[in-house]
Structure formats: C-alpha cells, structure tokens
Coordinates of C-alpha atoms in Angstrom, one line a residue:
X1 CA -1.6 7.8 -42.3
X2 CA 0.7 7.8 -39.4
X3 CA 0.4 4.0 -38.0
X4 CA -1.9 0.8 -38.2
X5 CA -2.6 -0.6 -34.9
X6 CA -4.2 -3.9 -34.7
X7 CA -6.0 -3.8 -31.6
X8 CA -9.2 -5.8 -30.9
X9 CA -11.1 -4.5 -27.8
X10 CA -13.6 -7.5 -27.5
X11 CA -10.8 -9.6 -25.9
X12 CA -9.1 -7.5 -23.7
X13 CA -9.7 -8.8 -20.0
X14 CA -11.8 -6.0 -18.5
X15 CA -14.2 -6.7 -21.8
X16 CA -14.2 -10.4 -21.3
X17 CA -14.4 -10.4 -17.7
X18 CA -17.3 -8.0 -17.7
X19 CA -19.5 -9.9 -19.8
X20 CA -18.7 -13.3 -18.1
X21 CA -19.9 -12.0 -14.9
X22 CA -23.4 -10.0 -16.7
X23 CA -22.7 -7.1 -14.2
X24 CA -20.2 -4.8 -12.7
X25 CA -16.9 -6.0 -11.5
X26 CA -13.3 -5.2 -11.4
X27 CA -11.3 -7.1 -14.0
X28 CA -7.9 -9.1 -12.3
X29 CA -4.7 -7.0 -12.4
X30 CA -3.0 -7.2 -15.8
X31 CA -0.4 -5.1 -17.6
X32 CA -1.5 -3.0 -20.6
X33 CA 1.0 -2.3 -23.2
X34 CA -0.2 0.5 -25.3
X35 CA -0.2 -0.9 -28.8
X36 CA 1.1 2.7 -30.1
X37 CA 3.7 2.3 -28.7
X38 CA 3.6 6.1 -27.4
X39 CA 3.1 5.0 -23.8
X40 CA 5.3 2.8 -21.3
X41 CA 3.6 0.0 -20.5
X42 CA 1.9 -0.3 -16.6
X43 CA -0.3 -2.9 -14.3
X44 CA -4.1 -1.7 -13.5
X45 CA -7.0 -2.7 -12.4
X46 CA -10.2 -2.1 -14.6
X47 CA -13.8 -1.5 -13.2
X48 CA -16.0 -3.4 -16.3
X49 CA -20.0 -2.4 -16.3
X50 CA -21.6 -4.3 -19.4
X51 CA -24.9 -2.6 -20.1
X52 CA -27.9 -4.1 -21.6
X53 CA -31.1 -3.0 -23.2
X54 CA -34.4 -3.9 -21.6
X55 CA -34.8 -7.4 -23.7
X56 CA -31.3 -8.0 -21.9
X57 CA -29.3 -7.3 -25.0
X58 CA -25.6 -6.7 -24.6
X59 CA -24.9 -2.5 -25.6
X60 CA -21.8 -1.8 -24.8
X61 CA -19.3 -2.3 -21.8
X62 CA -17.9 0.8 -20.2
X63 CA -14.6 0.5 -18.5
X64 CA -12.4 2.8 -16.3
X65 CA -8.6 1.9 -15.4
X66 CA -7.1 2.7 -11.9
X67 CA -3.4 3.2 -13.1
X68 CA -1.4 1.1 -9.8
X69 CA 1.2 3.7 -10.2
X70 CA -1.2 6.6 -9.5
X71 CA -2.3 4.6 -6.6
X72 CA 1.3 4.2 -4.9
X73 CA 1.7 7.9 -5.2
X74 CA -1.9 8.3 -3.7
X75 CA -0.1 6.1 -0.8
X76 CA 2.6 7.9 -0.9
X77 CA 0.5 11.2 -0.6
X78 CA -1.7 10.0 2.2
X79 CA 1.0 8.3 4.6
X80 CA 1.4 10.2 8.0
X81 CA 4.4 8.6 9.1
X82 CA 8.0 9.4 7.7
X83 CA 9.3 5.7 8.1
X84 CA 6.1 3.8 8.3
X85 CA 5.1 2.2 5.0
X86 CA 1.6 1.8 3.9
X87 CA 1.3 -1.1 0.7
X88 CA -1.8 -2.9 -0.8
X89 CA -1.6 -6.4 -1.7
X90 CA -3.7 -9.6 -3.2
X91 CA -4.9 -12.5 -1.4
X92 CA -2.2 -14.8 -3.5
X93 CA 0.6 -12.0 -1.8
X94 CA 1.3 -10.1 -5.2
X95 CA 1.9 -6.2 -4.4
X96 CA -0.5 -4.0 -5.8
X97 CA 0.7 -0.3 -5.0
X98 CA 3.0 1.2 -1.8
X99 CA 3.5 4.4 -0.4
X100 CA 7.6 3.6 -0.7
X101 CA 9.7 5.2 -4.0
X102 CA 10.6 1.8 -4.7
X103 CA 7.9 0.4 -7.9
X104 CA 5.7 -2.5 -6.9
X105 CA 7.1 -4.7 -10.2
X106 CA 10.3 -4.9 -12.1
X107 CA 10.8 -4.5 -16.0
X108 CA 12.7 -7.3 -17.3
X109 CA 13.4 -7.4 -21.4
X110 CA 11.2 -4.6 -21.6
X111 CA 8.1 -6.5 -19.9
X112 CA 7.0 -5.8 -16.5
X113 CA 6.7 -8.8 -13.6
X114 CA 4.6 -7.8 -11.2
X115 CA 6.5 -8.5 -7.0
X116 CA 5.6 -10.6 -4.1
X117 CA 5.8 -8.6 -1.2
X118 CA 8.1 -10.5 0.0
X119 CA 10.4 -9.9 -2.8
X120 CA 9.8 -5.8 -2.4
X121 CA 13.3 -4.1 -2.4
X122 CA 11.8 -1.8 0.2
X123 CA 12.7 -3.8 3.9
X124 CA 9.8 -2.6 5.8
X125 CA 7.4 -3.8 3.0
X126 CA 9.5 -7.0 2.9
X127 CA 9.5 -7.6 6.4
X128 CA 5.8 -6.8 7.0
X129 CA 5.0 -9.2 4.1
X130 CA 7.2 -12.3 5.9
X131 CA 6.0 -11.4 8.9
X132 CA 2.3 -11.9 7.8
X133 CA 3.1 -15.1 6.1
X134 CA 5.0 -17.1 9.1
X135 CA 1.8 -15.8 11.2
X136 CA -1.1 -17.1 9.2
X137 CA 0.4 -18.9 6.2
X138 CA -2.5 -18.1 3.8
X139 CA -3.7 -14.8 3.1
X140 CA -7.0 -15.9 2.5
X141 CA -7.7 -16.4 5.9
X142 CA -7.8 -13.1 7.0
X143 CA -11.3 -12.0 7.3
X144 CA -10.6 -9.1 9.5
X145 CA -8.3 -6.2 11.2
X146 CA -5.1 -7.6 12.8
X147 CA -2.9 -6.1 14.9
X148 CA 0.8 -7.5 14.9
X149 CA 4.6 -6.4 15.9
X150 CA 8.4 -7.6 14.6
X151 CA 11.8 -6.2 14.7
X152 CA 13.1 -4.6 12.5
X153 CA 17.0 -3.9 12.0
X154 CA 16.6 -4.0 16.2
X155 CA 13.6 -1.5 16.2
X156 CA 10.0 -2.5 16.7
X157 CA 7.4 -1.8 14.5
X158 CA 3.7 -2.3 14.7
X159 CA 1.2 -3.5 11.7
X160 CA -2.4 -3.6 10.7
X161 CA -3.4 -5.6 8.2
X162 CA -7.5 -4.7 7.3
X163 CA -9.3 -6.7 4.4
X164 CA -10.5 -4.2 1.5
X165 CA -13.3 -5.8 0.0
X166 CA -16.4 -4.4 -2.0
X167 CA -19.8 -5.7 -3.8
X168 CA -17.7 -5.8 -7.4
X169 CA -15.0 -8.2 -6.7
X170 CA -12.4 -6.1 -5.0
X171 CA -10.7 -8.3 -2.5
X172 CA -7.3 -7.2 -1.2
X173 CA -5.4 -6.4 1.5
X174 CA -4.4 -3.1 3.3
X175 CA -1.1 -3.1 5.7
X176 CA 0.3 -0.2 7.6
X177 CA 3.5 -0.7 9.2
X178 CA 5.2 2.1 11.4
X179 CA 8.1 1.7 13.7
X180 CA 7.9 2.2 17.6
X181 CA 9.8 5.3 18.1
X182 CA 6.7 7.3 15.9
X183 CA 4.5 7.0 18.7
X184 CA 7.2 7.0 21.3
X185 CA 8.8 10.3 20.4
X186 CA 6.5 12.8 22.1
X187 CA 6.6 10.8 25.3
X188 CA 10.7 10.5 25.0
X189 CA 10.6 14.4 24.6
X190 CA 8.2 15.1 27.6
X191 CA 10.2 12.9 29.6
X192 CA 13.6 14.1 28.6
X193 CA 11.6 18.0 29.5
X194 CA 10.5 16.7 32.7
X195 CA 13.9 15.3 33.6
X196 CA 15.9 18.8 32.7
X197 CA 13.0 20.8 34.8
X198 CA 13.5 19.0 37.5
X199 CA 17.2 19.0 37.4
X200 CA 17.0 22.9 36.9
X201 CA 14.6 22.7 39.9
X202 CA 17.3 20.9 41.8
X203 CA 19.9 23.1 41.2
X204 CA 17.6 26.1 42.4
X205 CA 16.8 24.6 45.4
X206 CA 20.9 23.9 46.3
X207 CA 22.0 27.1 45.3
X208 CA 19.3 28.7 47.6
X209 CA 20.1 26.3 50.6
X210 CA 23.9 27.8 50.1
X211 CA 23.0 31.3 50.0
X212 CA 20.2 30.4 53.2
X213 CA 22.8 28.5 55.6
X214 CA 26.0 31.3 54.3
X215 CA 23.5 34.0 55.5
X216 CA 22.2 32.3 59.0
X217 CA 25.9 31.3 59.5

C-alpha cells in the first residue's frame, strides 16, 4: 500500500451541481487540488451529464474537466496579433484563461486565488478590463458584440467584447484587444513606398530636365 486518499466523489461540485439541475450543465469554476498530492493544484470548469434509467433513476454522472490553463495556451495558440491580447472572462469580471504568459490567478500559501481582470499583471488585459467597466458598469448587461477604443501607454487600441453563451450554462465573456498600429502597418508601409517612388520619380524627372536644357543650350 502506497497511500490512503480520502476522497468522496458525491460532493465534489461538478457531481452536486449536475444532479441539482437533472441534466447537462457546466459546473461553476473551482480549483481542484488533487488529493494525491502528485499534481499541482489548477481552476477548471467541469461539463456534468447525470444519466438516468428509463423509470428516471439516477446511474451515474459523467464529467469532463476543461483544464483553464490548457485554454490560455489554446488562446495563446490561436491569437493573430503579436501585441493584441485575447482573455475570457465571467459576468462577475473573474478572468477565466488569456492568450498572455502571465497566469489568470496567483498562488498564495500554496492555494490558488483566482484574478479580476482588472487586477491582471498583463496591462492590455488590465486596461481592456477597466475600460469595459467605466463603460457599462455591470457585465451582465452585455447581451451582445461591442465594439470599443482606449489609449494605451499613448497608443490606441481597439476591443470586442462578444457574449459566449450555450444551452448548458456557459455564460462568459470573450474580449479581443489589439492596438492601432496592427491594422495601420501595411498602409504606413504602402505610403512610406508611394512616397520614396515618387521621390525617385522626382529625381528622374530633374536629372533629365538638366541633361534636356544642357543639350538644347
């Protein structure tokens, strides 16, 4: 015998949550802490699906955990821009996962506390979050896509906030903030291109003139 690990499944939330509701739903965000000991403890969100027999007796629950980790590094993976942050948030403003390196919690004393966004070390995360907050106060009155701008350190940036809901209880909110100068830059180049062609075009055309009016004088 290597360990004893009293661990009793029938009150852990995605269990008790599941058979509250009598159906399929996500379970809230909590922290598991494997009682092992072998693994780190980390926040995730658990899909619960209690099933029944056909006199509506309770069977079993099944239950899948999305590891919030795996989704900042999804985030991370997906995100086009190089400065822009994309982050994932509750209605109540907790962070959920972002595509920064900086963890969406902090580990105090060995236990985790998940972040505001507007605590986020990462500014653009932080800024987007405040932003949000002066402009409508409470989260849960955005019921669809907005589109917003703030400054930034003296640069502008541009956000999107879009509501992620589904038929299970998922209810958060997706923000994508990504500074001016990522959809400026190809314009800037095609105008600094246009600028040097037309000085080069310039300098053609005087150097001819010279060479003309030398030749006819």
């Amino acid at each position: 015998l290597l360990y004893n690990v009293d661990f009793d499944a029938l009150n852990e939330a995605y269990y008790t949550n599941s058979i509250k509701a009598g159906k399929p739903i996500w379970s809230r965000i909590y922290t598991w802490y494997d009682p092992t000991g072998f693994i780190p403890p980390y926040i995730t969100a658990s899909a619960g699906y209690p099933l029944y027999d056909k006199n509506q007796k309770l069977l079993a629950v099944l239950a899948s955990d999305v590891h919030l980790l795996k989704l900042s590094e999804f985030l991370r993976n997906s995100n086009p821009s190089r400065t822009g942050q994309i982050f994932i948030m509750e209605r109540s403003g907790a962070l959920i996962a972002n595509s920064g390196k900086e963890k969406p919690y902090r580990i105090r004393n060995k236990t985790i506390e998940r972040l505001n966004a507007i605590e986020s070390p990462d500014s653009v995360v932080q800024s987007a979050a405040k932003q949000l907050q002066q402009k409508f106060k409470n989260f849960q009155t955005l019921g669809e896509i907005r589109n917003l701008q703030f400054d930034l350190q003296g640069e502008r940036h541009y956000i999107q906030v879009a509501p992620w809901k589904d038929a299970y209880g998922l209810d958060w909110l997706v923000i994508v903030a990504v500074p001016a100068r990522e959809f400026t830059a190809q314009i800037d180049a095609n105008t600094r291109d246009t600028i040097l062609l037309c000085l080069a075009a310039l300098g053609v055309a005087t150097l001819i003139g010279y060479l003309t009016s030398n030749w006819i004088t």
